[in-house]
Short mmCIF file of C-alpha atoms in Angstrom, two decimals:
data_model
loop_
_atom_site.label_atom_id
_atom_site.label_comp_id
_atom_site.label_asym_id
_atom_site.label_seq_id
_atom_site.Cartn_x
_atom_site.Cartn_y
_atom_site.Cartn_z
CA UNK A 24 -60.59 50.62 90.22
CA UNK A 25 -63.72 48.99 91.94
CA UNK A 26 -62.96 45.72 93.67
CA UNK A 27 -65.65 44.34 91.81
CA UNK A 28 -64.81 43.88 88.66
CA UNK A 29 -67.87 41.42 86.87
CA UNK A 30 -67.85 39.47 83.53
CA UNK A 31 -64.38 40.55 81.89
CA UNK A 32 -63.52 39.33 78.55
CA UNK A 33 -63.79 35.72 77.99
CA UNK A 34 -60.24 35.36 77.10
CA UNK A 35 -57.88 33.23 79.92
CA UNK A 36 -56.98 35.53 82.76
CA UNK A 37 -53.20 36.72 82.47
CA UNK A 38 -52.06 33.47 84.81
CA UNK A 39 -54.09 30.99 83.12
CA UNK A 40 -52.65 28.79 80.75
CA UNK A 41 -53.93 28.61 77.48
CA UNK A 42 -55.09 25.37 76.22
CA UNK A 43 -56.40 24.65 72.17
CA UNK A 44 -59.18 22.70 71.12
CA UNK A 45 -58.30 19.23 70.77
CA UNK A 46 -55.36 19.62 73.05
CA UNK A 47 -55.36 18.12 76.58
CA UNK A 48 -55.74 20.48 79.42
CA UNK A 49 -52.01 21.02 80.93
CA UNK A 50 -52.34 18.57 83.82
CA UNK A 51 -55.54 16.75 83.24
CA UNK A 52 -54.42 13.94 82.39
CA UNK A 53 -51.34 14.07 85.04
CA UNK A 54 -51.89 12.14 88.20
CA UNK A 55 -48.45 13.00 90.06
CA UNK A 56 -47.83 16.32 91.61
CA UNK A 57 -45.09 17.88 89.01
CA UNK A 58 -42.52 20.18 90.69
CA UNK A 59 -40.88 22.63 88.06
CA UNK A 60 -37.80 24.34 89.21
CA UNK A 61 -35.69 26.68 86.67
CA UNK A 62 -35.35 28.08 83.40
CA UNK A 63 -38.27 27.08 81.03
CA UNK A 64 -38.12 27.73 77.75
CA UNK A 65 -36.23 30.18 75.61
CA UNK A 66 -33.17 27.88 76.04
CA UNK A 67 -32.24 29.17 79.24
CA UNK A 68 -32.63 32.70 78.60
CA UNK A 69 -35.84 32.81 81.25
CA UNK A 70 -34.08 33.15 84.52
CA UNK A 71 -37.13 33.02 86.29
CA UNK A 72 -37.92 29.90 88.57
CA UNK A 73 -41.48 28.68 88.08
CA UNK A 74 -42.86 25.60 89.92
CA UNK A 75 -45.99 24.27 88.92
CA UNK A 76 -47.89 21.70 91.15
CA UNK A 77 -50.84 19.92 90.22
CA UNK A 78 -53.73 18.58 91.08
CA UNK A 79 -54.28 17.53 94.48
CA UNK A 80 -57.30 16.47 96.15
CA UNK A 81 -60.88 16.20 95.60
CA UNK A 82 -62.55 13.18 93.99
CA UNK A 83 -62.81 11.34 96.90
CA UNK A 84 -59.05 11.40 97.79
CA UNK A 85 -58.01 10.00 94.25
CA UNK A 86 -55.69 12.77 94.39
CA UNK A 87 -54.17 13.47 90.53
CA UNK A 88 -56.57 11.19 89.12
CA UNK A 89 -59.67 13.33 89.99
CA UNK A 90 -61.64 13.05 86.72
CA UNK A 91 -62.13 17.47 87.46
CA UNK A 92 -58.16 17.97 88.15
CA UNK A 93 -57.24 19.93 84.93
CA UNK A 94 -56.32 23.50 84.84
CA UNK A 95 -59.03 25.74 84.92
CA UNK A 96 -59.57 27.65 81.99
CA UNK A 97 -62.97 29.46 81.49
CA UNK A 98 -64.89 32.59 81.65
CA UNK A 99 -64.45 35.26 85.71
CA UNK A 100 -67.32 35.56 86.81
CA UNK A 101 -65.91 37.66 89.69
CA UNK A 102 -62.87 39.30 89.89
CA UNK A 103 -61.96 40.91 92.79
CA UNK A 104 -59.03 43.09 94.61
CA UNK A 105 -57.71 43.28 97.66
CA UNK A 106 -54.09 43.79 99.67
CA UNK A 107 -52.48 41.63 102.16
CA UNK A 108 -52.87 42.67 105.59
CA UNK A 109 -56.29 44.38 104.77
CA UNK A 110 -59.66 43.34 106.33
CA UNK A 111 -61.38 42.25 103.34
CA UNK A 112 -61.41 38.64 104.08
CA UNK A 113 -64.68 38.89 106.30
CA UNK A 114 -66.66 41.31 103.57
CA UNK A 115 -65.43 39.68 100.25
CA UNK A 116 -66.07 35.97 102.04
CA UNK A 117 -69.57 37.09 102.22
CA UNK A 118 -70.25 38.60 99.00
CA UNK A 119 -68.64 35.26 97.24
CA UNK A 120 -70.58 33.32 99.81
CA UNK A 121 -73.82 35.04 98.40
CA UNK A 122 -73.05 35.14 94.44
CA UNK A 123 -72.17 31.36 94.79
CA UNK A 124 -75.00 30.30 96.23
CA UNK A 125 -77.02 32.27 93.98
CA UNK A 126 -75.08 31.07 90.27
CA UNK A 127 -74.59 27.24 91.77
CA UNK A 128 -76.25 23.91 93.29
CA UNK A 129 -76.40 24.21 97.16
CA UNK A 130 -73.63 21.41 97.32
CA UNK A 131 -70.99 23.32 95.07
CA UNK A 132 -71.51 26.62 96.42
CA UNK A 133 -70.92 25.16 99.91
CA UNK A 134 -67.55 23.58 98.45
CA UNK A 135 -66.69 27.34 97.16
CA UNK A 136 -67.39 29.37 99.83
CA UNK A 137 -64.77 27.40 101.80
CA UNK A 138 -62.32 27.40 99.17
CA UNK A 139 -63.01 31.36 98.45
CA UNK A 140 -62.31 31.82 102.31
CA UNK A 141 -59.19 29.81 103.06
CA UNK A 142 -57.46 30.72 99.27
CA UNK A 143 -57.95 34.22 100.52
CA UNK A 144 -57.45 33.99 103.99
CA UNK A 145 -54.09 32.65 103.11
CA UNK A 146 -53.37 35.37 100.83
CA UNK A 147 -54.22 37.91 102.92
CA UNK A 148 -52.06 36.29 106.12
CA UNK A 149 -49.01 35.48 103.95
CA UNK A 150 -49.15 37.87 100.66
CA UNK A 151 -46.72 40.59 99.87
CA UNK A 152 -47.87 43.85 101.38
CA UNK A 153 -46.46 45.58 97.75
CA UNK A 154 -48.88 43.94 95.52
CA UNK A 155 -52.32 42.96 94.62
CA UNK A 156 -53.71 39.81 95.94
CA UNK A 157 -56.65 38.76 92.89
CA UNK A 158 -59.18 36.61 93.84
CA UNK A 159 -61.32 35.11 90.78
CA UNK A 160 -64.24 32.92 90.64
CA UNK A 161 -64.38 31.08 87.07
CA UNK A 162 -66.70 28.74 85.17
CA UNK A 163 -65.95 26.57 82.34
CA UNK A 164 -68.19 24.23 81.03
CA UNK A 165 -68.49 21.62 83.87
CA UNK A 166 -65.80 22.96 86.21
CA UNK A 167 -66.64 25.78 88.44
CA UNK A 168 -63.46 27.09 90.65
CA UNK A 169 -62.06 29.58 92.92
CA UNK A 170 -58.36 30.88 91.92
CA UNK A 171 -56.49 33.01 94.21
CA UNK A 172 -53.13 34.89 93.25
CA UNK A 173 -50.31 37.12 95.33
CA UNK A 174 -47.37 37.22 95.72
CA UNK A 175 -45.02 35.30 98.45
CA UNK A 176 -40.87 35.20 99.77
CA UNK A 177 -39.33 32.51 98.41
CA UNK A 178 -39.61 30.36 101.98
CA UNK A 179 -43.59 30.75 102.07
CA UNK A 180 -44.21 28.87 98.78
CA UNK A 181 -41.49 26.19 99.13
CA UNK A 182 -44.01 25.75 102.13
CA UNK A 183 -46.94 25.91 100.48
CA UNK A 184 -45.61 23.52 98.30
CA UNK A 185 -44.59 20.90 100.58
CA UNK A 186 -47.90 21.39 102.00
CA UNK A 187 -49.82 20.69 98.80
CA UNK A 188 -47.52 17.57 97.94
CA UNK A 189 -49.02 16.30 101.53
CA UNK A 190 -52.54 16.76 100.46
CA UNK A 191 -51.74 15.08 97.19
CA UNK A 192 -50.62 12.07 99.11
CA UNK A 193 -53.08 11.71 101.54
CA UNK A 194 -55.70 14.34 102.03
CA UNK A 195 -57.70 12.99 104.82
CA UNK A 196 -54.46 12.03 107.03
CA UNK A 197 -52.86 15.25 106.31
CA UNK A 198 -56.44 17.20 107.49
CA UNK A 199 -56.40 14.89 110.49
CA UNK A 200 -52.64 15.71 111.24
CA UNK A 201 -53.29 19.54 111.46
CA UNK A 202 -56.31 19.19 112.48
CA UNK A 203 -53.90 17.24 115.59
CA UNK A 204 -51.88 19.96 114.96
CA UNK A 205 -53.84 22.70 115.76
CA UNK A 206 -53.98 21.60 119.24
CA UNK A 207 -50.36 20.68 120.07
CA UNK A 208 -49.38 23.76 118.22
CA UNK A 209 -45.87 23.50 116.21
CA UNK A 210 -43.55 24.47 113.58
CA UNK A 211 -44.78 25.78 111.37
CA UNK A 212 -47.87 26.71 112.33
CA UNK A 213 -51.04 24.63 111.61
CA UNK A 214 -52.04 24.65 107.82
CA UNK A 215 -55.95 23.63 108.18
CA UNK A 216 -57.44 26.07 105.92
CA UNK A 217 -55.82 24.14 103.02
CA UNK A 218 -56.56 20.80 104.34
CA UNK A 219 -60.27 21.63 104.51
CA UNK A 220 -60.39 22.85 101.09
CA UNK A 221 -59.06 19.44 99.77
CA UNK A 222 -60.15 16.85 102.07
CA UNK A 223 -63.13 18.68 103.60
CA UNK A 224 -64.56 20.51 100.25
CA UNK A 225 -63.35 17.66 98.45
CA UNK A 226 -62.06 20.36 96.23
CA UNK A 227 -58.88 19.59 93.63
CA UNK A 228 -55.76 22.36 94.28
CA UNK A 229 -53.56 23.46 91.37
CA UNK A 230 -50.58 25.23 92.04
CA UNK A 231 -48.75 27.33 90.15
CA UNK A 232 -45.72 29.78 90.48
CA UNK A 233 -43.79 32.15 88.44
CA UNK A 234 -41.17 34.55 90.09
CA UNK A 235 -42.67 35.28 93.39
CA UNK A 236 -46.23 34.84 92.12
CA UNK A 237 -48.10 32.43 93.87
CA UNK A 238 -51.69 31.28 92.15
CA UNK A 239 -53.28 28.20 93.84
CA UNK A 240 -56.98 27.05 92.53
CA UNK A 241 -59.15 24.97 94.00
CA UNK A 242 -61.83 23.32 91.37
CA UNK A 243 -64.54 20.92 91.35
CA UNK A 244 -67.19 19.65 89.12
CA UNK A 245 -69.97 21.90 89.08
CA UNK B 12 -78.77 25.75 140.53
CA UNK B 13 -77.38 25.32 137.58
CA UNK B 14 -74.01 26.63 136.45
CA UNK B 15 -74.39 26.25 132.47
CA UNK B 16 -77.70 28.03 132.32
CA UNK B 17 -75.96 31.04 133.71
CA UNK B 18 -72.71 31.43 131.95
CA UNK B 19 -73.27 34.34 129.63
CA UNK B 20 -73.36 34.23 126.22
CA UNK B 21 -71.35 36.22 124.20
CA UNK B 22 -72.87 38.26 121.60
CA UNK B 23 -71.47 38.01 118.04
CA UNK B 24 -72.63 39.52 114.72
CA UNK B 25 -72.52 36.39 112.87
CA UNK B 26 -73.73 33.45 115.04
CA UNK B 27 -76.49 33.23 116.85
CA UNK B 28 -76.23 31.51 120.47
CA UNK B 29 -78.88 30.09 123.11
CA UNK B 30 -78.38 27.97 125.98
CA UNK B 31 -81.41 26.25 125.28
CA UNK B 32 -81.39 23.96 128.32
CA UNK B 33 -79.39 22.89 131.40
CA UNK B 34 -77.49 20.86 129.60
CA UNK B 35 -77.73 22.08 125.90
CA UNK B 36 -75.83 25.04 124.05
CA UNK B 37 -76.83 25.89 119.88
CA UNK B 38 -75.02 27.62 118.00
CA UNK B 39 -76.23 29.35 114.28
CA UNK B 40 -75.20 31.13 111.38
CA UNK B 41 -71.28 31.47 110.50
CA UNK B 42 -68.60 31.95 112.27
CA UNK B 43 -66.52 34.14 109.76
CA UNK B 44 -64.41 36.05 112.06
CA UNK B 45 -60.58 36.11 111.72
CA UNK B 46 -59.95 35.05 115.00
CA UNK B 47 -63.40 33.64 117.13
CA UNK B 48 -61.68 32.64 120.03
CA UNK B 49 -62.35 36.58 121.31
CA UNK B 50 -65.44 35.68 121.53
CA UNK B 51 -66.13 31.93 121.35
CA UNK B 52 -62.97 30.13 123.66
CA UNK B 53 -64.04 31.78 126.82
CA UNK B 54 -67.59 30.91 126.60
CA UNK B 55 -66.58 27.19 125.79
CA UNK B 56 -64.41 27.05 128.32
CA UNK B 57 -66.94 28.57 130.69
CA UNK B 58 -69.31 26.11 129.87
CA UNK B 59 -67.25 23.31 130.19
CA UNK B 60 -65.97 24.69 133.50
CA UNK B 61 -70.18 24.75 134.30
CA UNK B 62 -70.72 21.03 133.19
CA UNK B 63 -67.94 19.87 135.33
CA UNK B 64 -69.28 21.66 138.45
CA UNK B 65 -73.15 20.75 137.74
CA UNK B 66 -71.92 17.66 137.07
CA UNK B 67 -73.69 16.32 134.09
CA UNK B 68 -73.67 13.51 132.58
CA UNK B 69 -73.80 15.08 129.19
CA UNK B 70 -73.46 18.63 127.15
CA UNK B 71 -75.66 18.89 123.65
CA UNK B 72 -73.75 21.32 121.34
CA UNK B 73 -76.13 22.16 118.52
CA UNK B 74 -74.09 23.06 115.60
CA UNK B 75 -76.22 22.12 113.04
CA UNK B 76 -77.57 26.00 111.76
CA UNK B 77 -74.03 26.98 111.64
CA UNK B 78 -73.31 26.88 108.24
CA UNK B 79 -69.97 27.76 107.74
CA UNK B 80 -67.21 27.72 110.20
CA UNK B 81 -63.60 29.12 108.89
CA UNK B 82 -60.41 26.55 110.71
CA UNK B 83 -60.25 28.89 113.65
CA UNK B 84 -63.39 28.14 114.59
CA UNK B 85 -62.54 24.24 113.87
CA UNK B 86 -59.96 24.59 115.93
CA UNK B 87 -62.32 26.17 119.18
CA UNK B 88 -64.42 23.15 118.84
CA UNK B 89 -61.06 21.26 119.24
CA UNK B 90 -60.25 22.63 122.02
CA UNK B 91 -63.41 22.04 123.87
CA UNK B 92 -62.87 18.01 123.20
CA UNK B 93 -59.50 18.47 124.52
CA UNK B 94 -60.40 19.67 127.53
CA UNK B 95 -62.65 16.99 128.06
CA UNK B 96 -60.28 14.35 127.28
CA UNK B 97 -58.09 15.72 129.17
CA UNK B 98 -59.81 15.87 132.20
CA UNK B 99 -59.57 13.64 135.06
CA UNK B 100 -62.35 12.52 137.59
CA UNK B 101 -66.15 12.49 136.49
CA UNK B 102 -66.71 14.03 133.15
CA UNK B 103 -69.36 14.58 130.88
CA UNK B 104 -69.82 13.63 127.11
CA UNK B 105 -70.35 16.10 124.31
CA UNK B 106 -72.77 15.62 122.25
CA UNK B 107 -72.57 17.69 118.75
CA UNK B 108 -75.87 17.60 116.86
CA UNK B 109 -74.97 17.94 113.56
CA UNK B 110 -76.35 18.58 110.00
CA UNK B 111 -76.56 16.04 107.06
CA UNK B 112 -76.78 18.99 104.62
CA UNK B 113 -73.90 20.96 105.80
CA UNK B 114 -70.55 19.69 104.26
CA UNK B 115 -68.30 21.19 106.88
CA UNK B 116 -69.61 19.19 109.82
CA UNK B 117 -69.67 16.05 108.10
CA UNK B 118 -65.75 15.84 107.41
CA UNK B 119 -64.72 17.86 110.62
CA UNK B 120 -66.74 16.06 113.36
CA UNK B 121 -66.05 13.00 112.14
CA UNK B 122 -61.97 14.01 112.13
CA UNK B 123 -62.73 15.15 115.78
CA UNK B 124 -64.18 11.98 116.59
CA UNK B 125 -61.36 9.98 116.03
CA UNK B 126 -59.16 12.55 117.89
CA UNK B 127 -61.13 11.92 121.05
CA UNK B 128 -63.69 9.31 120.77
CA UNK B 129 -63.71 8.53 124.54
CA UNK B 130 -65.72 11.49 125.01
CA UNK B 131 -67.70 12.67 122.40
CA UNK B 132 -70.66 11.71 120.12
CA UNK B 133 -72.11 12.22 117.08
CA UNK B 134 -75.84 13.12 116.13
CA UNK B 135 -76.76 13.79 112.72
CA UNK B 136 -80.39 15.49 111.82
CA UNK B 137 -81.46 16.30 108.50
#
């Protein structure tokens, strides 16, 4: 299959949850981080853990309230590829780099082009070698967004999570802690990438889980 | 003679670097590179070696054309204020020349700043 893989259907990508006219975007109008753990649904016949977190940053540090904090549901305009472990981060950084600056306002594809590179970057570093990591940039009508999937052991997203639930709380502190971080060093290592895309990018984070799939957006007005 | 003008620069695909003065280092393009400190924490670290022994009063850092930096690169520029803080005896102050129009510097240097405001400053140019 080519990596690049332009303009699919309009329909929701697979991890994308579906939302009806006239019915509130799941999250949108949900200013605290929600933390789903266990069976949902099917009266307890779903074994499968799912954890959904939502939104966090952007907005000017208003966190949940972030007027662009819903799920992002619209049409790929990129869809794209790659493994964990790979060197793709450098090439595909570049050619989302380029496309965004071309299809958005200076200021928004600036705010993408970091989220596109620390989503991925992340994905690459900490993704399951056995399958696909899919990177996707999306527009909907006034939300533009990058949305990065792979999937992660169990310990890697309870961190990720307890990350995010920081940069809900406080994204400028928590970019200024491993931002102090970085320096000092620690367990676990320094999580900037994220920090920037929230506090720096001012973009809002979604994150959502099922099994061992990890999908994380990052979303801003466009 | 002066130390800083000689340290050599590295050469990188992405950024662009000139020592533009005796006191004055700028840096442009993007530093995309998984890990930059291959090429970029040695050549800091050289130059802040050089500004200690020429002993200068101050070290412009042009950032400004760089328009994207990933966190590793964040973190080099870190490292370079750390140094400096750290230092005891006669030190210099590093001045970043920064961009209004770039979104990175505006969030990061100011987050440096308060990390180690006893020896650095801020310039912003359109």
């Amino acid at each position: 299959m080519s990596p690049f893989d332009r303009n699919p259907p309009r329909s929701p990508p697979a991890h994308a949850e579906a939302t009806r006219p006239g019915q509130p975007a799941p999250g949108a109008n949900d200013p605290a981080p929600r933390t789903k753990t266990g069976p949902i649904g099917g009266g307890g016949n779903d074994p499968a853990p799912r954890t959904k977190t939502g939104p966090i940053g952007g907005g000017g540090g208003s966190g949940g309230n972030s007027r662009d904090g819903g799920a992002l549901v619209g049409r790929s305009l990129v869809r794209l590829y790659c493994n964990a472990g790979s060197s793709a981060l450098e090439y595909t950084h570049a050619f989302i780099n380029a496309y965004a600056i071309d299809h958005f306002r200076g200021a928004v594809a600036q705010r993408l082009s970091v989220g596109a590179y620390e989503l991925l970057s992340n994905a690459l570093n900490f993704g399951s070698v056995s399958s696909d990591i899919l990177l996707e940039l999306i527009e909907a009508e006034n939300i533009v967004g990058v949305r990065v999937s792979n999937e992660a052991i169990q310990a890697r997203i309870s961190m990720l999570n307890e990350h995010l639930l920081k940069l809900h709380t406080n994204p400028e502190q928590t970019f200024l802690d491993e931002l102090r971080r970085s320096v000092t060093g620690g367990i676990p290592r320094p999580m900037l990438g994220l920090a920037r895309v929230a506090h720096e990018a001012g973009l809002t984070l979604t994150l959502n889980v099922q099994d061992r799939r990890v999908t994380v957006t990052a979303q801003c007005r466009r | 003679m002066s130390q800083f003008t000689t340290v050599t620069v590295p050469k990188t695909d992405t950024v662009a670097i000139q020592l533009t003065a005796p006191n004055q280092v700028k840096l442009s393009g993007t530093i995309t590179q998984k890990d930059p400190s291959n090429d970029l924490a040695g050549f800091f670290k050289a130059l802040h070696t050089a500004a200690l022994a020429d002993k200068l009063d101050e070290v412009r850092a042009d950032v400004s054309g760089l328009t994207f930096v990933n966190s590793s690169a964040i973190r080099l520029f870190v490292d370079w204020a750390t140094w400096l803080k750290n230092e005891r005896g006669q030190r210099y102050t590093l001045l970043f020349v920064t961009s209004r129009n770039v979104t990175w510097q505006k969030t990061s240097f100011m987050a440096l700043m308060s990390l180690a405001k006893e020896v650095l400053k801020i310039e912003q140019v359109s």
